[in-house]
mmCIF file of C-alpha atoms and ligand atoms in Angstrom:
data_model
loop_
_atom_site.group_PDB
_atom_site.id
_atom_site.type_symbol
_atom_site.label_atom_id
_atom_site.label_comp_id
_atom_site.label_asym_id
_atom_site.label_seq_id
_atom_site.Cartn_x
_atom_site.Cartn_y
_atom_site.Cartn_z
ATOM 1 C CA UNK A 18 114.480 -12.284 -2.680
ATOM 2 C CA UNK A 19 112.286 -10.452 -5.211
ATOM 3 C CA UNK A 20 113.079 -13.033 -7.785
ATOM 4 C CA UNK A 21 112.210 -15.924 -5.488
ATOM 5 C CA UNK A 22 108.779 -14.312 -4.815
ATOM 6 C CA UNK A 23 108.148 -13.897 -8.549
ATOM 7 C CA UNK A 24 109.024 -17.386 -9.097
ATOM 8 C CA UNK A 25 106.657 -18.750 -6.444
ATOM 9 C CA UNK A 26 103.978 -16.501 -7.886
ATOM 10 C CA UNK A 27 104.436 -17.844 -11.358
ATOM 11 C CA UNK A 28 104.452 -21.546 -9.965
ATOM 12 C CA UNK A 29 101.205 -20.802 -8.093
ATOM 13 C CA UNK A 30 99.614 -19.382 -11.211
ATOM 14 C CA UNK A 31 100.600 -22.450 -13.278
ATOM 15 C CA UNK A 32 99.406 -24.834 -10.528
ATOM 16 C CA UNK A 33 95.993 -23.032 -10.415
ATOM 17 C CA UNK A 34 95.897 -23.102 -14.176
ATOM 18 C CA UNK A 35 96.637 -26.906 -14.299
ATOM 19 C CA UNK A 36 94.119 -27.501 -11.542
ATOM 20 C CA UNK A 37 91.461 -25.546 -13.454
ATOM 21 C CA UNK A 38 91.916 -27.606 -16.673
ATOM 22 C CA UNK A 39 91.142 -30.603 -14.432
ATOM 23 C CA UNK A 40 88.011 -28.894 -13.161
ATOM 24 C CA UNK A 41 84.904 -29.531 -15.395
ATOM 25 C CA UNK A 42 83.225 -26.405 -14.044
ATOM 26 C CA UNK A 43 85.964 -24.102 -15.336
ATOM 27 C CA UNK A 44 84.768 -24.737 -18.931
ATOM 28 C CA UNK A 45 81.050 -24.594 -18.272
ATOM 29 C CA UNK A 46 79.193 -21.751 -19.979
ATOM 30 C CA UNK A 47 75.838 -20.684 -18.408
ATOM 31 C CA UNK A 48 75.275 -17.351 -20.157
ATOM 32 C CA UNK A 49 73.970 -16.699 -22.663
ATOM 33 C CA UNK A 50 71.162 -19.345 -22.599
ATOM 34 C CA UNK A 51 69.560 -20.979 -25.535
ATOM 35 C CA UNK A 52 65.982 -19.659 -25.804
ATOM 36 C CA UNK A 53 63.183 -22.087 -25.731
ATOM 37 C CA UNK A 54 61.455 -23.306 -28.727
ATOM 38 C CA UNK A 55 58.787 -25.811 -28.904
ATOM 39 C CA UNK A 56 59.605 -28.257 -31.626
ATOM 40 C CA UNK A 57 57.477 -29.188 -34.526
ATOM 41 C CA UNK A 58 54.728 -31.795 -33.639
ATOM 42 C CA UNK A 59 52.074 -33.619 -35.541
ATOM 43 C CA UNK A 60 52.715 -31.371 -38.611
ATOM 44 C CA UNK A 61 52.568 -28.037 -36.640
ATOM 45 C CA UNK A 62 55.534 -25.827 -37.038
ATOM 46 C CA UNK A 63 58.074 -24.991 -34.293
ATOM 47 C CA UNK A 64 56.928 -22.271 -31.999
ATOM 48 C CA UNK A 65 59.106 -19.558 -33.463
ATOM 49 C CA UNK A 66 58.345 -20.300 -37.206
ATOM 50 C CA UNK A 67 56.700 -18.053 -39.619
ATOM 51 C CA UNK A 68 53.950 -19.998 -41.416
ATOM 52 C CA UNK A 69 53.883 -19.368 -45.120
ATOM 53 C CA UNK A 70 51.204 -21.812 -45.992
ATOM 54 C CA UNK A 71 48.946 -23.756 -43.678
ATOM 55 C CA UNK A 72 46.607 -25.184 -46.488
ATOM 56 C CA UNK A 73 44.024 -22.469 -46.250
ATOM 57 C CA UNK A 74 45.005 -19.436 -48.128
ATOM 58 C CA UNK A 75 47.789 -17.679 -50.113
ATOM 59 C CA UNK A 76 47.881 -14.542 -48.019
ATOM 60 C CA UNK A 77 51.545 -14.805 -47.617
ATOM 61 C CA UNK A 78 52.217 -15.131 -51.335
ATOM 62 C CA UNK A 79 51.867 -12.883 -54.397
ATOM 63 C CA UNK A 80 52.344 -13.109 -58.182
ATOM 64 C CA UNK A 81 55.696 -11.892 -59.601
ATOM 65 C CA UNK A 82 53.992 -8.597 -60.462
ATOM 66 C CA UNK A 83 52.961 -8.271 -56.836
ATOM 67 C CA UNK A 84 49.313 -9.090 -57.704
ATOM 68 C CA UNK A 85 47.279 -11.828 -56.142
ATOM 69 C CA UNK A 86 48.821 -15.324 -56.281
ATOM 70 C CA UNK A 87 46.533 -17.475 -58.274
ATOM 71 C CA UNK A 88 47.525 -21.086 -57.816
ATOM 72 C CA UNK A 89 44.721 -23.424 -56.987
ATOM 73 C CA UNK A 90 43.917 -24.293 -53.423
ATOM 74 C CA UNK A 91 42.026 -27.556 -52.535
ATOM 75 C CA UNK A 92 42.262 -30.447 -49.988
ATOM 76 C CA UNK A 93 44.747 -28.331 -47.733
ATOM 77 C CA UNK A 94 47.376 -27.773 -50.464
ATOM 78 C CA UNK A 95 48.167 -25.410 -53.134
ATOM 79 C CA UNK A 96 48.910 -26.470 -56.807
ATOM 80 C CA UNK A 97 50.679 -24.803 -59.521
ATOM 81 C CA UNK A 98 48.063 -23.608 -62.094
ATOM 82 C CA UNK A 99 49.849 -23.776 -65.474
ATOM 83 C CA UNK A 100 50.258 -20.291 -66.882
ATOM 84 C CA UNK A 101 49.705 -18.376 -63.681
ATOM 85 C CA UNK A 102 53.379 -18.040 -63.173
ATOM 86 C CA UNK A 103 55.919 -18.187 -60.369
ATOM 87 C CA UNK A 104 54.634 -17.095 -56.987
ATOM 88 C CA UNK A 105 56.648 -15.484 -54.253
ATOM 89 C CA UNK A 106 56.468 -14.687 -50.568
ATOM 90 C CA UNK A 107 55.394 -11.102 -49.584
ATOM 91 C CA UNK A 108 58.192 -11.213 -46.995
ATOM 92 C CA UNK A 109 61.783 -10.892 -47.650
ATOM 93 C CA UNK A 110 64.352 -13.341 -46.075
ATOM 94 C CA UNK A 111 67.985 -13.718 -45.541
ATOM 95 C CA UNK A 112 69.436 -16.717 -43.582
ATOM 96 C CA UNK A 113 66.640 -19.237 -42.971
ATOM 97 C CA UNK A 114 65.573 -22.700 -42.152
ATOM 98 C CA UNK A 115 62.746 -23.737 -44.463
ATOM 99 C CA UNK A 116 60.377 -26.637 -44.159
ATOM 100 C CA UNK A 117 58.341 -27.333 -47.288
ATOM 101 C CA UNK A 118 56.202 -30.422 -48.465
ATOM 102 C CA UNK A 119 55.603 -31.080 -52.152
ATOM 103 C CA UNK A 120 53.950 -33.638 -54.263
ATOM 104 C CA UNK A 121 54.513 -34.321 -57.924
ATOM 105 C CA UNK A 122 51.472 -35.502 -60.011
ATOM 106 C CA UNK A 123 50.367 -39.164 -59.462
ATOM 107 C CA UNK A 124 49.751 -39.550 -63.123
ATOM 108 C CA UNK A 125 52.972 -39.631 -64.845
ATOM 109 C CA UNK A 126 52.808 -37.977 -68.384
ATOM 110 C CA UNK A 127 56.136 -36.692 -69.528
ATOM 111 C CA UNK A 128 59.787 -37.616 -68.712
ATOM 112 C CA UNK A 129 63.171 -35.903 -67.919
ATOM 113 C CA UNK A 130 62.659 -32.288 -66.846
ATOM 114 C CA UNK A 131 59.049 -32.150 -67.862
ATOM 115 C CA UNK A 132 57.919 -34.544 -65.132
ATOM 116 C CA UNK A 133 56.814 -32.785 -61.893
ATOM 117 C CA UNK A 134 59.033 -29.960 -62.302
ATOM 118 C CA UNK A 135 58.901 -26.923 -60.063
ATOM 119 C CA UNK A 136 61.479 -25.484 -57.638
ATOM 120 C CA UNK A 137 61.946 -23.359 -54.585
ATOM 121 C CA UNK A 138 64.169 -20.430 -55.103
ATOM 122 C CA UNK A 139 65.872 -18.656 -52.259
ATOM 123 C CA UNK A 140 65.934 -14.962 -52.652
ATOM 124 C CA UNK A 141 64.443 -15.428 -55.954
ATOM 125 C CA UNK A 142 67.766 -16.433 -57.356
ATOM 126 C CA UNK A 143 68.983 -19.812 -56.057
ATOM 127 C CA UNK A 144 67.005 -22.895 -57.071
ATOM 128 C CA UNK A 145 66.762 -26.206 -55.219
ATOM 129 C CA UNK A 146 65.129 -28.300 -57.835
ATOM 130 C CA UNK A 147 61.890 -30.007 -57.377
ATOM 131 C CA UNK A 148 61.329 -32.738 -59.887
ATOM 132 C CA UNK A 149 59.864 -36.120 -60.063
ATOM 133 C CA UNK A 150 63.023 -38.348 -60.161
ATOM 134 C CA UNK A 151 61.413 -41.648 -59.261
ATOM 135 C CA UNK A 152 62.498 -43.781 -62.102
ATOM 136 C CA UNK A 153 63.018 -40.669 -64.219
ATOM 137 C CA UNK A 154 66.594 -39.975 -65.505
ATOM 138 C CA UNK A 155 67.662 -36.397 -66.306
ATOM 139 C CA UNK A 156 71.060 -34.584 -66.088
ATOM 140 C CA UNK A 157 72.358 -35.245 -62.431
ATOM 141 C CA UNK A 158 72.836 -31.516 -61.706
ATOM 142 C CA UNK A 159 69.318 -30.883 -62.485
ATOM 143 C CA UNK A 160 67.557 -33.699 -60.685
ATOM 144 C CA UNK A 161 65.388 -33.285 -57.440
ATOM 145 C CA UNK A 162 67.622 -32.099 -54.613
ATOM 146 C CA UNK A 163 70.135 -30.532 -56.799
ATOM 147 C CA UNK A 164 71.246 -27.011 -56.436
ATOM 148 C CA UNK A 165 70.293 -26.371 -60.074
ATOM 149 C CA UNK A 166 73.398 -26.883 -62.389
ATOM 150 C CA UNK A 167 75.649 -26.251 -59.368
ATOM 151 C CA UNK A 168 75.557 -29.297 -57.005
ATOM 152 C CA UNK A 169 74.410 -33.016 -57.804
ATOM 153 C CA UNK A 170 72.392 -34.284 -54.659
ATOM 154 C CA UNK A 171 74.407 -36.936 -52.682
ATOM 155 C CA UNK A 172 71.591 -39.457 -53.241
ATOM 156 C CA UNK A 173 68.218 -39.700 -54.944
ATOM 157 C CA UNK A 174 65.774 -39.930 -52.116
ATOM 158 C CA UNK A 175 62.623 -39.391 -54.156
ATOM 159 C CA UNK A 176 59.336 -40.984 -53.317
ATOM 160 C CA UNK A 177 56.797 -42.292 -55.869
ATOM 161 C CA UNK A 178 54.888 -39.742 -57.887
ATOM 162 C CA UNK A 179 51.774 -38.756 -56.138
ATOM 163 C CA UNK A 180 53.333 -39.186 -52.680
ATOM 164 C CA UNK A 181 54.210 -36.218 -50.309
ATOM 165 C CA UNK A 182 57.876 -35.339 -50.003
ATOM 166 C CA UNK A 183 59.790 -32.992 -47.573
ATOM 167 C CA UNK A 184 62.539 -30.647 -47.931
ATOM 168 C CA UNK A 185 64.150 -29.311 -44.874
ATOM 169 C CA UNK A 186 66.590 -26.585 -46.093
ATOM 170 C CA UNK A 187 69.238 -24.383 -44.331
ATOM 171 C CA UNK A 188 70.085 -21.324 -46.677
ATOM 172 C CA UNK A 189 72.605 -18.938 -45.552
ATOM 173 C CA UNK A 190 72.581 -15.950 -47.882
ATOM 174 C CA UNK A 191 75.535 -14.508 -49.827
ATOM 175 C CA UNK A 192 77.075 -11.289 -48.414
ATOM 176 C CA UNK A 193 78.084 -8.223 -50.562
ATOM 177 C CA UNK A 194 79.995 -5.248 -49.462
ATOM 178 C CA UNK A 195 79.230 -1.652 -49.776
ATOM 179 C CA UNK A 196 80.858 -1.756 -53.214
ATOM 180 C CA UNK A 197 78.622 -4.519 -54.337
ATOM 181 C CA UNK A 198 81.375 -7.066 -54.285
ATOM 182 C CA UNK A 199 80.506 -10.591 -53.022
ATOM 183 C CA UNK A 200 82.547 -11.159 -49.850
ATOM 184 C CA UNK A 201 80.983 -14.415 -48.777
ATOM 185 C CA UNK A 202 79.162 -16.950 -50.767
ATOM 186 C CA UNK A 203 75.840 -18.322 -49.745
ATOM 187 C CA UNK A 204 75.366 -21.922 -48.804
ATOM 188 C CA UNK A 205 72.668 -24.618 -48.743
ATOM 189 C CA UNK A 206 72.081 -27.862 -46.774
ATOM 190 C CA UNK A 207 69.180 -29.915 -47.859
ATOM 191 C CA UNK A 208 67.447 -32.813 -46.310
ATOM 192 C CA UNK A 209 65.084 -34.623 -48.793
ATOM 193 C CA UNK A 210 62.656 -36.816 -46.915
ATOM 194 C CA UNK A 211 64.896 -36.740 -43.970
ATOM 195 C CA UNK A 212 68.037 -37.797 -46.026
ATOM 196 C CA UNK A 213 71.032 -35.421 -46.575
ATOM 197 C CA UNK A 214 71.372 -34.574 -50.136
ATOM 198 C CA UNK A 215 73.381 -31.358 -49.992
ATOM 199 C CA UNK A 216 75.776 -30.770 -47.087
ATOM 200 C CA UNK A 217 76.575 -27.164 -46.674
ATOM 201 C CA UNK A 218 77.483 -26.634 -50.436
ATOM 202 C CA UNK A 219 78.452 -23.214 -51.838
ATOM 203 C CA UNK A 220 75.950 -21.185 -53.727
ATOM 204 C CA UNK A 221 78.121 -20.080 -56.621
ATOM 205 C CA UNK A 222 75.590 -17.540 -57.777
ATOM 206 C CA UNK A 223 72.196 -17.596 -59.518
ATOM 207 C CA UNK A 224 71.122 -20.905 -60.772
ATOM 208 C CA UNK A 225 70.841 -20.304 -64.499
ATOM 209 C CA UNK A 226 69.533 -22.679 -67.117
ATOM 210 C CA UNK A 227 71.793 -21.282 -69.692
ATOM 211 C CA UNK A 228 75.348 -19.851 -68.780
ATOM 212 C CA UNK A 229 77.327 -19.238 -65.740
ATOM 213 C CA UNK A 230 75.988 -18.229 -62.156
ATOM 214 C CA UNK A 231 75.640 -14.388 -61.787
ATOM 215 C CA UNK A 232 76.542 -12.527 -58.669
ATOM 216 C CA UNK A 233 74.825 -9.192 -58.618
ATOM 217 C CA UNK A 234 74.567 -7.652 -55.258
ATOM 218 C CA UNK A 235 71.221 -7.887 -53.491
ATOM 219 C CA UNK A 236 69.798 -7.892 -50.117
ATOM 220 C CA UNK A 237 67.007 -9.874 -48.328
ATOM 221 C CA UNK A 238 64.556 -11.097 -50.933
ATOM 222 C CA UNK A 239 61.449 -13.474 -51.278
ATOM 223 C CA UNK A 240 61.306 -17.149 -51.663
ATOM 224 C CA UNK A 241 59.850 -18.032 -54.995
ATOM 225 C CA UNK A 242 58.004 -21.237 -56.131
ATOM 226 C CA UNK A 243 58.319 -22.129 -59.687
ATOM 227 C CA UNK A 244 55.580 -22.684 -62.429
ATOM 228 C CA UNK A 245 57.215 -25.016 -64.638
ATOM 229 C CA UNK A 246 53.779 -25.947 -66.220
ATOM 230 C CA UNK A 247 53.417 -29.153 -64.145
ATOM 231 C CA UNK A 248 50.788 -29.337 -61.436
ATOM 232 C CA UNK A 249 53.021 -29.834 -58.565
ATOM 233 C CA UNK A 250 51.424 -29.316 -55.058
ATOM 234 C CA UNK A 251 52.618 -27.745 -51.835
ATOM 235 C CA UNK A 252 51.573 -28.014 -48.206
ATOM 236 C CA UNK A 253 52.943 -27.158 -44.698
ATOM 237 C CA UNK A 254 55.471 -24.481 -45.527
ATOM 238 C CA UNK A 255 57.104 -22.627 -42.604
ATOM 239 C CA UNK A 256 60.362 -20.855 -42.146
ATOM 240 C CA UNK A 257 62.599 -19.883 -39.237
ATOM 241 C CA UNK A 258 64.847 -16.797 -39.539
ATOM 242 C CA UNK A 259 68.361 -17.580 -38.404
HETATM 243 MG MG1 MG B 87 62.636 -26.364 -61.565
#
């Protein structure tokens, strides 16, 4: 008798499980709920973004020596002032979504790596290349949209020199354990002018011009923009911490 009751119970459980699998509500999740963010509109950032540059001042930026950032500000954009060096955010960041707009000089002077070269470095170490690659050949893993010397962009989505271009980038920072050993590589996803050019690629380490990537443990760190002696301009820079 006991066995028969057990059998009936198991069957009832199975039946209820099967019926729940046919019930859409059984797999609905209501909690937690996604928080509301007002999306970007007419060049304004999303409501939860940290604005790093709105065309007015360099208050969010400093020189590499923590002095005042000295790039030129005019016409609601900032421009690399040759010799003033790289600039970096005063804030440190880990995983982020970054929106940044850049423009290479309208008047084309040099070629290869000397035409509209700058770069956005995550955590001061990992560069997504900025370069005027509109009809300008260079090594593929060093062109615009490359993770410098690590990943060739999937396509060349460059606009003409002098036109504003966008990068929308998801950066996931590498993780190091308490013994300073890297236990998870960072990753980068990059949209160049709305076109996917890097699809969740591995950040192999620092993006070196010479030699192999390095993996020295670090924590959160600033975003850095490169002075490569070319007057590249920037505007509308914002970041969302992830
Ligand atoms: Mg560069």
